[in-house]
Short mmCIF file of C-alpha atoms in Angstrom, two decimals:
data_model
loop_
_atom_site.label_atom_id
_atom_site.label_comp_id
_atom_site.label_asym_id
_atom_site.label_seq_id
_atom_site.Cartn_x
_atom_site.Cartn_y
_atom_site.Cartn_z
CA MET P 68 127.25 2.00 -109.39
CA LYS P 69 123.71 0.76 -108.92
CA LEU P 70 122.86 -2.89 -108.29
CA HIS P 71 119.37 -4.12 -109.09
CA GLY P 72 118.74 -7.29 -107.11
CA TYR P 73 116.59 -9.11 -104.60
CA PHE P 74 117.66 -10.25 -101.16
CA ARG P 75 116.92 -13.93 -101.81
CA SER P 76 118.30 -14.09 -105.35
CA GLY P 77 121.33 -16.37 -105.36
CA ALA P 78 122.73 -14.59 -108.41
CA ALA P 79 122.41 -11.15 -106.81
CA TYR P 80 123.93 -12.58 -103.61
CA ARG P 81 127.06 -13.54 -105.58
CA VAL P 82 127.49 -10.01 -106.87
CA ARG P 83 126.94 -8.47 -103.43
CA ILE P 84 129.79 -10.63 -102.11
CA ALA P 85 132.06 -9.55 -104.97
CA LEU P 86 131.33 -5.87 -104.37
CA ASN P 87 132.04 -6.29 -100.66
CA LEU P 88 135.31 -8.14 -101.27
CA LYS P 89 136.42 -5.37 -103.61
CA GLY P 90 135.40 -2.71 -101.11
CA LEU P 91 133.04 -1.09 -103.61
CA ALA P 92 129.93 0.85 -102.70
CA ALA P 93 126.80 0.50 -104.79
CA GLU P 94 123.27 1.78 -104.52
CA HIS P 95 121.02 -1.24 -104.02
CA VAL P 96 117.67 -1.26 -105.79
CA SER P 97 115.29 -4.05 -104.82
CA ARG P 98 113.28 -5.79 -107.54
CA HIS P 99 110.83 -7.96 -105.63
CA LEU P 100 110.74 -11.16 -107.66
CA ARG P 101 107.63 -12.59 -106.05
CA LYS P 102 105.72 -9.41 -106.86
CA GLY P 103 106.95 -9.42 -110.46
CA GLU P 104 108.88 -6.17 -110.16
CA GLN P 105 111.53 -7.60 -112.48
CA ARG P 106 108.97 -7.58 -115.31
CA THR P 107 107.99 -3.90 -115.14
CA PRO P 108 108.58 -1.86 -118.32
CA ASP P 109 111.14 0.39 -116.64
CA TYR P 110 113.25 -2.56 -115.55
CA LEU P 111 112.89 -4.43 -118.85
CA ALA P 112 114.41 -1.35 -120.47
CA VAL P 113 117.45 -1.96 -118.24
CA ASN P 114 117.55 -5.75 -118.50
CA PRO P 115 115.46 -7.22 -121.35
CA GLN P 116 115.57 -10.69 -119.72
CA GLY P 117 113.70 -9.40 -116.70
CA LEU P 118 116.17 -11.06 -114.34
CA VAL P 119 118.39 -9.90 -111.50
CA PRO P 120 121.07 -8.85 -110.98
CA THR P 121 121.88 -5.90 -113.19
CA LEU P 122 124.82 -3.66 -112.35
CA GLN P 123 124.59 -0.16 -113.79
CA VAL P 124 128.03 1.41 -114.09
CA ASP P 125 129.44 4.77 -115.17
CA GLY P 126 128.80 5.70 -118.75
CA GLY P 127 125.26 4.32 -118.79
CA VAL P 128 126.36 0.72 -119.24
CA ASN P 129 124.09 -2.03 -117.90
CA LEU P 130 125.85 -5.28 -117.04
CA THR P 131 123.79 -8.44 -116.68
CA GLN P 132 124.44 -12.09 -115.75
CA SER P 133 126.17 -12.53 -112.40
CA LEU P 134 129.32 -14.30 -113.64
CA ALA P 135 129.88 -11.67 -116.33
CA ILE P 136 129.43 -8.93 -113.72
CA ILE P 137 131.85 -10.59 -111.30
CA GLU P 138 134.49 -11.07 -113.98
CA TRP P 139 134.08 -7.42 -115.04
CA LEU P 140 134.59 -6.38 -111.42
CA ASP P 141 137.67 -8.59 -111.19
CA GLU P 142 139.16 -7.12 -114.36
CA THR P 143 138.30 -3.54 -113.43
CA TYR P 144 139.15 -3.72 -109.72
CA PRO P 145 141.80 -6.48 -109.55
CA ALA P 146 142.35 -6.59 -105.79
CA PRO P 147 141.61 -8.96 -104.23
CA GLN P 148 141.80 -11.30 -107.20
CA LEU P 149 138.83 -13.64 -107.66
CA LEU P 150 140.34 -15.55 -110.58
CA PRO P 151 144.02 -16.53 -110.71
CA LYS P 152 146.31 -15.69 -113.60
CA ASP P 153 147.23 -19.33 -114.28
CA PRO P 154 145.02 -20.51 -117.20
CA HIS P 155 144.68 -24.06 -115.84
CA ARG P 156 143.45 -22.89 -112.43
CA ARG P 157 141.20 -20.27 -114.01
CA ALA P 158 139.52 -22.98 -116.07
CA GLN P 159 139.04 -25.22 -113.02
CA ILE P 160 137.53 -22.41 -110.96
CA ARG P 161 135.30 -21.23 -113.79
CA ALA P 162 134.08 -24.80 -114.35
CA PHE P 163 133.13 -25.17 -110.69
CA ALA P 164 131.32 -21.82 -110.74
CA GLN P 165 129.46 -22.75 -113.90
CA VAL P 166 128.25 -26.06 -112.48
CA ILE P 167 126.34 -23.92 -110.02
CA ALA P 168 125.53 -20.79 -112.02
CA CYS P 169 124.73 -22.47 -115.35
CA ASP P 170 123.60 -26.03 -114.58
CA THR P 171 122.17 -26.00 -111.03
CA HIS P 172 120.77 -22.63 -110.04
CA PRO P 173 118.81 -21.93 -113.25
CA ILE P 174 116.73 -25.12 -113.09
CA GLN P 175 115.61 -24.52 -109.50
CA ASN P 176 115.03 -20.78 -109.57
CA LEU P 177 111.74 -18.98 -109.03
CA LYS P 178 110.87 -18.77 -112.73
CA ILE P 179 111.20 -22.53 -113.28
CA LEU P 180 109.34 -23.44 -110.10
CA ALA P 181 106.50 -21.11 -111.05
CA ARG P 182 106.26 -22.84 -114.44
CA LEU P 183 106.13 -26.26 -112.79
CA ARG P 184 103.21 -25.05 -110.66
CA GLU P 185 101.49 -23.72 -113.79
CA LEU P 186 101.83 -27.18 -115.33
CA GLY P 187 99.92 -28.64 -112.40
CA LEU P 188 102.63 -30.19 -110.25
CA ALA P 189 101.83 -30.46 -106.57
CA GLU P 190 103.85 -28.33 -104.19
CA ASP P 191 105.76 -31.31 -102.81
CA GLN P 192 106.74 -32.25 -106.36
CA VAL P 193 107.93 -28.72 -107.06
CA THR P 194 110.02 -28.67 -103.89
CA GLY P 195 111.28 -32.16 -104.70
CA TRP P 196 112.44 -30.96 -108.13
CA ALA P 197 114.36 -28.06 -106.57
CA ALA P 198 115.95 -30.37 -103.98
CA TRP P 199 116.96 -32.84 -106.70
CA ALA P 200 118.59 -30.09 -108.78
CA ASN P 201 120.57 -28.91 -105.78
CA ARG P 202 121.73 -32.39 -104.80
CA GLU P 203 122.84 -33.16 -108.36
CA GLY P 204 124.89 -30.01 -108.68
CA LEU P 205 126.39 -30.05 -105.21
CA THR P 206 127.35 -33.72 -105.52
CA ALA P 207 129.42 -32.84 -108.58
CA CYS P 208 130.94 -29.82 -106.85
CA GLU P 209 131.93 -31.92 -103.83
CA LYS P 210 133.88 -34.23 -106.13
CA LEU P 211 135.46 -31.37 -108.08
CA ILE P 212 137.22 -30.00 -105.00
CA ALA P 213 137.64 -33.18 -102.95
CA ALA P 214 141.42 -33.10 -103.41
CA GLU P 215 141.76 -29.34 -102.86
CA PRO P 216 143.31 -28.59 -99.44
CA GLY P 217 141.25 -25.50 -98.81
CA PRO P 218 140.06 -23.99 -96.63
CA PHE P 219 138.23 -22.25 -99.49
CA CYS P 220 137.13 -24.06 -102.63
CA PHE P 221 140.48 -23.49 -104.33
CA GLY P 222 143.18 -22.57 -101.86
CA ASP P 223 143.62 -20.09 -99.05
CA ALA P 224 141.55 -17.19 -100.45
CA PRO P 225 138.02 -16.92 -101.86
CA THR P 226 137.49 -17.10 -105.60
CA ILE P 227 134.48 -16.88 -107.87
CA ALA P 228 133.84 -20.51 -106.91
CA ASP P 229 133.14 -19.55 -103.30
CA LEU P 230 130.92 -16.66 -104.42
CA CYS P 231 128.73 -19.21 -106.21
CA LEU P 232 128.89 -21.92 -103.56
CA VAL P 233 127.69 -19.99 -100.51
CA PRO P 234 124.38 -18.81 -102.04
CA GLN P 235 123.72 -22.24 -103.53
CA LEU P 236 124.13 -24.00 -100.18
CA ALA P 237 121.64 -21.52 -98.75
CA ASN P 238 119.20 -22.46 -101.52
CA ALA P 239 119.78 -26.17 -100.92
CA ARG P 240 118.92 -25.82 -97.24
CA ARG P 241 115.78 -23.86 -98.11
CA PHE P 242 114.61 -26.82 -100.18
CA GLY P 243 115.36 -29.35 -97.45
CA VAL P 244 118.59 -30.84 -98.82
CA ASP P 245 120.79 -32.60 -96.25
CA VAL P 246 124.00 -30.69 -96.88
CA ALA P 247 125.90 -32.82 -94.37
CA ALA P 248 126.57 -35.06 -97.38
CA PHE P 249 129.02 -32.41 -98.66
CA PRO P 250 131.76 -32.01 -96.02
CA ARG P 251 134.30 -30.41 -98.35
CA LEU P 252 131.77 -27.84 -99.52
CA LEU P 253 130.85 -27.09 -95.92
CA GLN P 254 134.51 -26.50 -95.10
CA ALA P 255 134.71 -23.91 -97.87
CA GLU P 256 131.43 -22.35 -96.80
CA ALA P 257 132.60 -21.98 -93.20
CA ALA P 258 135.81 -20.26 -94.30
CA ALA P 259 133.87 -17.89 -96.55
CA LYS P 260 131.15 -17.03 -94.04
CA ALA P 261 133.81 -16.10 -91.48
CA LEU P 262 134.68 -13.14 -93.72
CA LYS P 263 132.77 -9.88 -93.23
CA ALA P 264 132.29 -9.48 -96.99
CA PHE P 265 130.27 -12.69 -97.12
CA ALA P 266 128.41 -12.08 -93.86
CA ASP P 267 127.31 -8.59 -94.91
CA ALA P 268 126.02 -9.90 -98.25
CA ALA P 269 123.77 -12.54 -96.67
CA PRO P 270 120.06 -12.32 -97.50
CA GLU P 271 119.03 -11.66 -93.91
CA ARG P 272 121.30 -8.58 -93.81
CA GLN P 273 119.59 -6.88 -96.77
CA ALA P 274 117.20 -3.98 -96.37
CA ASP P 275 114.57 -5.68 -98.56
CA ALA P 276 114.56 -8.93 -96.57
CA GLU P 277 111.03 -10.02 -95.80
#
């Protein structure tokens, strides 16, 4: 397997965690987002969106979109399980993950912030937008798992929800969000980051870290 990513990409970070949890080795190929390496013709032939991550698997198949990749990994390599069998719990966990991956992360990522700068917004306004997006999403996530005993987002083992949460909290801090407002999320983050699979996937541990 070959994973095209970038050390600071929250979406690629999720997939790195999943690979580590599954004990799977992958060749890591850096696509430097700030240098536009995700828009080169060779990479657009792999992923027409020009986004990371892309996981290239046996048979010449290119998998894109982090949640689709993680679910493929979970179906193909079922241990440890990242989504439970119970349909009700699966829906709850998927919903939490999608609050982050579909409604929060995309509106504060590098592409959107670059567009805001192109439209003439001052840098403090751009950062303020990113912080707002993070606070909105994390506030909802805090409420979604407020009644869950933990220590992870949903129970005593990490799920796809935790794979989304940890990178998003890192983003929130980068944009100056006071994450102390989310004690339940911080509990889940602490449990996750105590695991080697999460620690080894962290941006600062990657070979392409600036």
